[in-house]
């Protein structure tokens, strides 16, 4: 799988050399290339931002360096007005649809999986979930564009959508200074789902969110530690009872901190 990352802070991504993902990269399972947006500037100060039209606080990333950088990665496709998708969209979650936000057409035209996927992390994007991670893990080429300041000139999304599927994706309802940390989180989330990255694929199954519930608590030796006992059922050797206890724990935990995840679940009825 090929991953391109466009950023004004390439150093953020040095951590992708570490741990499981580093191993996946060195084994050729994932090919990550980081591009410095400032390399596509033409002025002495390597400027990437300017004041917003219409006024307002902060600065906006100027479109030209984005256009040049994405041209180099995607190929500079001549704009095709007939193929032009809508504007101003975000993609939905696991199944990209036209329903981005009420009344807002999607940037995604989805009869074209062969076109690369370009993801712009943004607090204004659609939620990134485990389902999104699974969908990204099935892609062959993803480009991430890391915005900074108050965002990127909106025409960059429109221009990119002429030759790629474009998604705006958010990690959650809070604001980061830029997309870099969000991209690290997303690459880790889908990277570990790629075949061969996590040594024991079984370990991917019983995790939070894989079955729509939070995961059960885990214990290891010693059986007594600082006066605290491991729940007796886990020492019983009774596999069916262990499985039942773990499922109850999942439901209990999810009810306590994420009741929204339980809506409509038969196994969580009071
Ligand atoms: Cl994806 N980007 C930024 N800048 N802030 C965020 C975010 C993304 N997700 C939550 N906050």
mmCIF file of C-alpha atoms and ligand atoms in Angstrom:
data_model
loop_
_atom_site.group_PDB
_atom_site.id
_atom_site.type_symbol
_atom_site.label_atom_id
_atom_site.label_comp_id
_atom_site.label_asym_id
_atom_site.label_seq_id
_atom_site.Cartn_x
_atom_site.Cartn_y
_atom_site.Cartn_z
ATOM 1 C CA UNK A 1 0.000 0.000 0.000
ATOM 2 C CA UNK A 2 1.243 3.459 -0.915
ATOM 3 C CA UNK A 3 0.756 6.433 1.454
ATOM 4 C CA UNK A 4 1.773 10.011 0.634
ATOM 5 C CA UNK A 5 1.690 12.694 3.315
ATOM 6 C CA UNK A 6 1.855 16.416 2.505
ATOM 7 C CA UNK A 7 2.846 18.666 5.413
ATOM 8 C CA UNK A 8 4.866 21.713 6.397
ATOM 9 C CA UNK A 9 6.243 19.647 9.314
ATOM 10 C CA UNK A 10 7.825 16.488 7.839
ATOM 11 C CA UNK A 11 9.588 15.849 11.166
ATOM 12 C CA UNK A 12 6.282 14.867 12.767
ATOM 13 C CA UNK A 13 6.377 11.673 10.737
ATOM 14 C CA UNK A 14 9.790 10.390 11.818
ATOM 15 C CA UNK A 15 7.929 8.281 14.400
ATOM 16 C CA UNK A 16 6.532 6.173 11.559
ATOM 17 C CA UNK A 17 9.956 4.475 11.549
ATOM 18 C CA UNK A 18 9.232 3.028 15.002
ATOM 19 C CA UNK A 19 7.491 -0.058 16.273
ATOM 20 C CA UNK A 20 5.043 -2.122 14.247
ATOM 21 C CA UNK A 21 4.580 0.412 11.488
ATOM 22 C CA UNK A 22 8.330 0.867 11.100
ATOM 23 C CA UNK A 23 8.658 -2.870 10.696
ATOM 24 C CA UNK A 24 5.789 -2.886 8.199
ATOM 25 C CA UNK A 25 7.557 -0.175 6.216
ATOM 26 C CA UNK A 26 10.922 -1.934 6.228
ATOM 27 C CA UNK A 27 9.204 -5.143 5.106
ATOM 28 C CA UNK A 28 7.577 -3.300 2.225
ATOM 29 C CA UNK A 29 3.992 -3.791 3.458
ATOM 30 C CA UNK A 30 3.428 -0.060 3.469
ATOM 31 C CA UNK A 31 5.291 2.548 1.413
ATOM 32 C CA UNK A 32 5.081 5.943 3.175
ATOM 33 C CA UNK A 33 6.420 9.068 1.482
ATOM 34 C CA UNK A 34 6.418 12.430 3.240
ATOM 35 C CA UNK A 35 6.389 15.633 1.154
ATOM 36 C CA UNK A 36 7.290 19.103 2.444
ATOM 37 C CA UNK A 37 4.660 21.511 1.116
ATOM 38 C CA UNK A 38 7.235 24.328 1.255
ATOM 39 C CA UNK A 39 9.291 22.580 -1.437
ATOM 40 C CA UNK A 40 6.537 23.646 -3.863
ATOM 41 C CA UNK A 41 6.749 27.348 -2.985
ATOM 42 C CA UNK A 42 8.479 29.799 -5.311
ATOM 43 C CA UNK A 43 9.244 32.781 -3.083
ATOM 44 C CA UNK A 44 12.277 33.397 -0.926
ATOM 45 C CA UNK A 45 10.309 32.985 2.290
ATOM 46 C CA UNK A 46 8.657 29.718 1.186
ATOM 47 C CA UNK A 47 5.255 31.203 2.020
ATOM 48 C CA UNK A 48 2.311 28.798 2.371
ATOM 49 C CA UNK A 49 -0.375 31.077 3.851
ATOM 50 C CA UNK A 50 -2.138 34.382 3.349
ATOM 51 C CA UNK A 51 -4.929 36.463 4.891
ATOM 52 C CA UNK A 52 -8.511 35.244 4.395
ATOM 53 C CA UNK A 53 -10.790 36.826 1.785
ATOM 54 C CA UNK A 54 -13.759 38.319 3.592
ATOM 55 C CA UNK A 55 -11.676 39.039 6.651
ATOM 56 C CA UNK A 56 -11.411 37.207 9.915
ATOM 57 C CA UNK A 57 -8.769 35.972 12.274
ATOM 58 C CA UNK A 58 -5.827 33.804 11.305
ATOM 59 C CA UNK A 59 -4.305 32.773 8.005
ATOM 60 C CA UNK A 60 -5.417 30.427 5.235
ATOM 61 C CA UNK A 61 -3.149 28.057 3.311
ATOM 62 C CA UNK A 62 -2.686 29.375 -0.195
ATOM 63 C CA UNK A 63 -3.716 27.010 -3.043
ATOM 64 C CA UNK A 64 -0.676 27.138 -5.357
ATOM 65 C CA UNK A 65 1.801 24.994 -3.354
ATOM 66 C CA UNK A 66 -0.989 22.473 -2.706
ATOM 67 C CA UNK A 67 -1.813 22.314 -6.414
ATOM 68 C CA UNK A 68 1.807 21.757 -7.426
ATOM 69 C CA UNK A 69 2.452 19.145 -4.751
ATOM 70 C CA UNK A 70 -0.719 17.169 -5.449
ATOM 71 C CA UNK A 71 -0.038 17.399 -9.216
ATOM 72 C CA UNK A 72 3.344 15.779 -8.607
ATOM 73 C CA UNK A 73 1.798 12.988 -6.524
ATOM 74 C CA UNK A 74 -1.422 12.366 -8.475
ATOM 75 C CA UNK A 75 -0.397 13.462 -11.924
ATOM 76 C CA UNK A 76 -1.634 16.749 -13.317
ATOM 77 C CA UNK A 77 -4.885 15.647 -14.856
ATOM 78 C CA UNK A 78 -6.587 18.152 -17.110
ATOM 79 C CA UNK A 79 -9.770 19.337 -15.453
ATOM 80 C CA UNK A 80 -12.720 17.410 -16.889
ATOM 81 C CA UNK A 81 -15.898 19.424 -16.361
ATOM 82 C CA UNK A 82 -18.097 16.408 -17.144
ATOM 83 C CA UNK A 83 -16.426 14.336 -14.444
ATOM 84 C CA UNK A 84 -16.508 17.130 -11.931
ATOM 85 C CA UNK A 85 -18.077 15.954 -8.704
ATOM 86 C CA UNK A 86 -19.864 18.172 -6.246
ATOM 87 C CA UNK A 87 -18.186 20.566 -3.930
ATOM 88 C CA UNK A 88 -17.838 21.164 -0.245
ATOM 89 C CA UNK A 89 -18.397 17.659 0.933
ATOM 90 C CA UNK A 90 -17.161 15.303 3.453
ATOM 91 C CA UNK A 91 -17.354 11.581 3.026
ATOM 92 C CA UNK A 92 -19.447 9.420 5.206
ATOM 93 C CA UNK A 93 -17.942 6.672 7.263
ATOM 94 C CA UNK A 94 -17.531 3.101 6.124
ATOM 95 C CA UNK A 95 -19.679 3.429 3.043
ATOM 96 C CA UNK A 96 -18.990 6.644 1.158
ATOM 97 C CA UNK A 97 -22.288 8.136 0.133
ATOM 98 C CA UNK A 98 -23.572 11.358 -1.300
ATOM 99 C CA UNK A 99 -25.015 12.235 2.067
ATOM 100 C CA UNK A 100 -22.166 14.196 3.566
ATOM 101 C CA UNK A 101 -24.089 16.748 5.534
ATOM 102 C CA UNK A 102 -27.688 17.724 4.964
ATOM 103 C CA UNK A 103 -27.933 19.733 1.788
ATOM 104 C CA UNK A 104 -24.229 19.492 1.080
ATOM 105 C CA UNK A 105 -23.190 17.535 -2.002
ATOM 106 C CA UNK A 106 -20.332 15.085 -1.527
ATOM 107 C CA UNK A 107 -16.893 15.389 -3.055
ATOM 108 C CA UNK A 108 -16.894 11.645 -3.483
ATOM 109 C CA UNK A 109 -17.808 10.135 -6.798
ATOM 110 C CA UNK A 110 -17.827 6.476 -5.945
ATOM 111 C CA UNK A 111 -17.929 4.582 -9.176
ATOM 112 C CA UNK A 112 -14.172 5.035 -9.315
ATOM 113 C CA UNK A 113 -12.252 3.044 -6.709
ATOM 114 C CA UNK A 114 -9.259 3.134 -9.020
ATOM 115 C CA UNK A 115 -8.815 6.844 -8.420
ATOM 116 C CA UNK A 116 -6.560 7.590 -5.461
ATOM 117 C CA UNK A 117 -8.101 8.643 -2.174
ATOM 118 C CA UNK A 118 -7.055 12.049 -0.835
ATOM 119 C CA UNK A 119 -7.849 12.646 2.827
ATOM 120 C CA UNK A 120 -7.733 16.070 4.444
ATOM 121 C CA UNK A 121 -7.890 15.874 8.246
ATOM 122 C CA UNK A 122 -10.191 18.598 9.496
ATOM 123 C CA UNK A 123 -12.306 19.262 12.569
ATOM 124 C CA UNK A 124 -15.039 19.971 9.978
ATOM 125 C CA UNK A 125 -14.756 16.448 8.546
ATOM 126 C CA UNK A 126 -16.802 13.289 8.954
ATOM 127 C CA UNK A 127 -15.917 11.169 12.009
ATOM 128 C CA UNK A 128 -12.994 8.762 11.607
ATOM 129 C CA UNK A 129 -13.999 5.401 13.139
ATOM 130 C CA UNK A 130 -12.806 1.797 13.147
ATOM 131 C CA UNK A 131 -15.004 1.310 10.074
ATOM 132 C CA UNK A 132 -13.079 4.095 8.330
ATOM 133 C CA UNK A 133 -9.805 2.436 9.331
ATOM 134 C CA UNK A 134 -10.991 -0.852 7.790
ATOM 135 C CA UNK A 135 -11.989 0.926 4.595
ATOM 136 C CA UNK A 136 -8.631 2.746 4.346
ATOM 137 C CA UNK A 137 -6.746 -0.528 4.918
ATOM 138 C CA UNK A 138 -8.354 -1.839 1.709
ATOM 139 C CA UNK A 139 -7.096 1.072 -0.406
ATOM 140 C CA UNK A 140 -4.014 0.814 -2.611
ATOM 141 C CA UNK A 141 -3.040 4.515 -2.482
ATOM 142 C CA UNK A 142 -3.990 7.193 0.052
ATOM 143 C CA UNK A 143 -2.724 10.782 0.069
ATOM 144 C CA UNK A 144 -3.049 12.789 3.297
ATOM 145 C CA UNK A 145 -2.992 16.599 3.139
ATOM 146 C CA UNK A 146 -2.173 18.203 6.492
ATOM 147 C CA UNK A 147 -3.664 21.663 6.877
ATOM 148 C CA UNK A 148 -2.446 24.223 9.389
ATOM 149 C CA UNK A 149 -3.621 27.665 10.465
ATOM 150 C CA UNK A 150 -7.327 28.290 9.808
ATOM 151 C CA UNK A 151 -7.400 25.746 7.001
ATOM 152 C CA UNK A 152 -6.697 25.315 3.309
ATOM 153 C CA UNK A 153 -8.181 27.441 0.501
ATOM 154 C CA UNK A 154 -11.369 25.547 -0.340
ATOM 155 C CA UNK A 155 -10.578 25.387 -4.050
ATOM 156 C CA UNK A 156 -7.802 22.891 -3.275
ATOM 157 C CA UNK A 157 -10.507 20.349 -2.333
ATOM 158 C CA UNK A 158 -12.463 21.114 -5.491
ATOM 159 C CA UNK A 159 -9.423 20.896 -7.752
ATOM 160 C CA UNK A 160 -8.268 17.656 -6.123
ATOM 161 C CA UNK A 161 -11.734 16.153 -6.564
ATOM 162 C CA UNK A 162 -11.255 16.485 -10.335
ATOM 163 C CA UNK A 163 -8.819 13.557 -10.245
ATOM 164 C CA UNK A 164 -9.212 11.825 -6.909
ATOM 165 C CA UNK A 165 -11.774 10.872 -4.304
ATOM 166 C CA UNK A 166 -11.600 13.551 -1.609
ATOM 167 C CA UNK A 167 -12.621 13.120 2.016
ATOM 168 C CA UNK A 168 -12.509 15.487 4.965
ATOM 169 C CA UNK A 169 -12.127 13.449 8.127
ATOM 170 C CA UNK A 170 -12.133 14.394 11.817
ATOM 171 C CA UNK A 171 -10.767 12.493 14.801
ATOM 172 C CA UNK A 172 -13.354 13.926 17.157
ATOM 173 C CA UNK A 173 -15.027 17.011 18.483
ATOM 174 C CA UNK A 174 -11.995 19.022 19.531
ATOM 175 C CA UNK A 175 -9.472 21.182 17.707
ATOM 176 C CA UNK A 176 -5.849 20.313 16.934
ATOM 177 C CA UNK A 177 -3.352 22.839 15.598
ATOM 178 C CA UNK A 178 -2.996 20.947 12.357
ATOM 179 C CA UNK A 179 -3.611 17.652 10.634
ATOM 180 C CA UNK A 180 -0.266 16.003 11.436
ATOM 181 C CA UNK A 181 -1.213 14.309 14.706
ATOM 182 C CA UNK A 182 -4.535 13.244 13.187
ATOM 183 C CA UNK A 183 -2.741 11.627 10.240
ATOM 184 C CA UNK A 184 -0.398 9.762 12.589
ATOM 185 C CA UNK A 185 -3.432 8.403 14.421
ATOM 186 C CA UNK A 186 -5.179 7.394 11.203
ATOM 187 C CA UNK A 187 -2.095 5.737 9.682
ATOM 188 C CA UNK A 188 -1.625 3.741 12.876
ATOM 189 C CA UNK A 189 -5.301 2.751 12.954
ATOM 190 C CA UNK A 190 -5.432 1.393 9.404
ATOM 191 C CA UNK A 191 -1.761 0.366 9.173
ATOM 192 C CA UNK A 192 -2.188 -2.249 11.898
ATOM 193 C CA UNK A 193 -5.079 -3.774 9.929
ATOM 194 C CA UNK A 194 -2.907 -4.424 6.856
ATOM 195 C CA UNK A 195 -2.189 -8.134 6.375
ATOM 196 C CA UNK A 196 1.087 -9.051 8.065
ATOM 197 C CA UNK A 197 1.529 -5.908 10.185
ATOM 198 C CA UNK A 198 0.163 -7.300 13.450
ATOM 199 C CA UNK A 199 1.822 -10.674 14.055
ATOM 200 C CA UNK A 200 -1.233 -12.467 15.440
ATOM 201 C CA UNK A 201 -4.351 -11.408 13.501
ATOM 202 C CA UNK A 202 -6.495 -12.979 16.264
ATOM 203 C CA UNK A 203 -5.478 -10.088 18.486
ATOM 204 C CA UNK A 204 -7.281 -7.704 16.126
ATOM 205 C CA UNK A 205 -10.615 -9.385 16.713
ATOM 206 C CA UNK A 206 -11.208 -8.937 20.452
ATOM 207 C CA UNK A 207 -10.526 -5.230 20.637
ATOM 208 C CA UNK A 208 -12.588 -2.200 21.461
ATOM 209 C CA UNK A 209 -14.833 -1.206 18.550
ATOM 210 C CA UNK A 210 -14.252 -4.311 16.437
ATOM 211 C CA UNK A 211 -17.585 -5.741 17.633
ATOM 212 C CA UNK A 212 -19.114 -2.356 18.414
ATOM 213 C CA UNK A 213 -18.393 -2.616 22.141
ATOM 214 C CA UNK A 214 -15.524 -1.512 24.351
ATOM 215 C CA UNK A 215 -13.084 -4.297 25.179
ATOM 216 C CA UNK A 216 -13.180 -6.338 28.392
ATOM 217 C CA UNK A 217 -10.540 -5.818 31.144
ATOM 218 C CA UNK A 218 -7.415 -7.993 30.884
ATOM 219 C CA UNK A 219 -5.264 -9.613 33.586
ATOM 220 C CA UNK A 220 -1.992 -11.517 33.715
ATOM 221 C CA UNK A 221 0.216 -13.036 36.424
ATOM 222 C CA UNK A 222 0.535 -12.772 39.392
ATOM 223 C CA UNK A 223 -2.957 -13.891 40.450
ATOM 224 C CA UNK A 224 -2.714 -11.650 43.540
ATOM 225 C CA UNK A 225 -0.993 -8.283 43.352
ATOM 226 C CA UNK A 226 -0.994 -5.658 46.129
ATOM 227 C CA UNK A 227 -3.964 -7.455 47.647
ATOM 228 C CA UNK A 228 -5.927 -7.285 44.384
ATOM 229 C CA UNK A 229 -7.261 -10.584 43.005
ATOM 230 C CA UNK A 230 -7.773 -11.578 39.395
ATOM 231 C CA UNK A 231 -11.507 -12.394 38.940
ATOM 232 C CA UNK A 232 -11.925 -16.069 39.864
ATOM 233 C CA UNK A 233 -13.759 -16.976 36.653
ATOM 234 C CA UNK A 234 -10.585 -16.273 34.660
ATOM 235 C CA UNK A 235 -8.708 -18.898 36.703
ATOM 236 C CA UNK A 236 -11.510 -21.472 36.355
ATOM 237 C CA UNK A 237 -10.426 -22.875 33.004
ATOM 238 C CA UNK A 238 -14.099 -22.820 31.983
ATOM 239 C CA UNK A 239 -13.964 -21.283 28.511
ATOM 240 C CA UNK A 240 -17.698 -20.736 28.064
ATOM 241 C CA UNK A 241 -17.974 -18.976 31.429
ATOM 242 C CA UNK A 242 -14.932 -16.865 30.654
ATOM 243 C CA UNK A 243 -16.470 -15.814 27.343
ATOM 244 C CA UNK A 244 -19.766 -14.991 29.029
ATOM 245 C CA UNK A 245 -18.039 -12.944 31.766
ATOM 246 C CA UNK A 246 -16.011 -11.013 29.213
ATOM 247 C CA UNK A 247 -19.096 -10.192 27.165
ATOM 248 C CA UNK A 248 -20.902 -8.960 30.316
ATOM 249 C CA UNK A 249 -17.897 -6.800 31.144
ATOM 250 C CA UNK A 250 -17.975 -5.333 27.648
ATOM 251 C CA UNK A 251 -21.647 -4.440 27.969
ATOM 252 C CA UNK A 252 -21.174 -3.002 31.466
ATOM 253 C CA UNK A 253 -18.211 -0.853 30.456
ATOM 254 C CA UNK A 254 -19.869 0.358 27.296
ATOM 255 C CA UNK A 255 -23.051 1.244 29.203
ATOM 256 C CA UNK A 256 -20.984 3.227 31.725
ATOM 257 C CA UNK A 257 -18.932 5.373 29.353
ATOM 258 C CA UNK A 258 -20.392 4.979 25.835
ATOM 259 C CA UNK A 259 -24.131 4.287 26.107
ATOM 260 C CA UNK A 260 -24.516 5.696 22.578
ATOM 261 C CA UNK A 261 -22.830 2.537 21.235
ATOM 262 C CA UNK A 262 -25.516 0.285 22.742
ATOM 263 C CA UNK A 263 -28.528 1.748 20.958
ATOM 264 C CA UNK A 264 -30.423 -1.032 19.211
ATOM 265 C CA UNK A 265 -28.322 -3.935 20.533
ATOM 266 C CA UNK A 266 -30.289 -6.985 21.624
ATOM 267 C CA UNK A 267 -27.494 -8.193 23.950
ATOM 268 C CA UNK A 268 -27.550 -4.901 25.851
ATOM 269 C CA UNK A 269 -31.260 -4.810 26.715
ATOM 270 C CA UNK A 270 -31.905 -3.926 30.367
HETATM 271 CL CL1 LIG B 1 -8.559 15.539 11.712
HETATM 272 N N1 LIG B 1 -7.708 17.964 12.336
HETATM 273 C C1 LIG B 1 -7.622 19.018 13.153
HETATM 274 N N2 LIG B 1 -6.899 20.078 12.795
HETATM 275 N N3 LIG B 1 -8.243 19.084 14.311
HETATM 276 C C2 LIG B 1 -8.957 18.015 14.654
HETATM 277 C C3 LIG B 1 -9.071 16.884 13.866
HETATM 278 C C4 LIG B 1 -8.439 16.887 12.683
HETATM 279 N N4 LIG B 1 -9.866 15.987 14.476
HETATM 280 C C5 LIG B 1 -10.216 16.550 15.612
HETATM 281 N N5 LIG B 1 -9.670 17.779 15.729
#
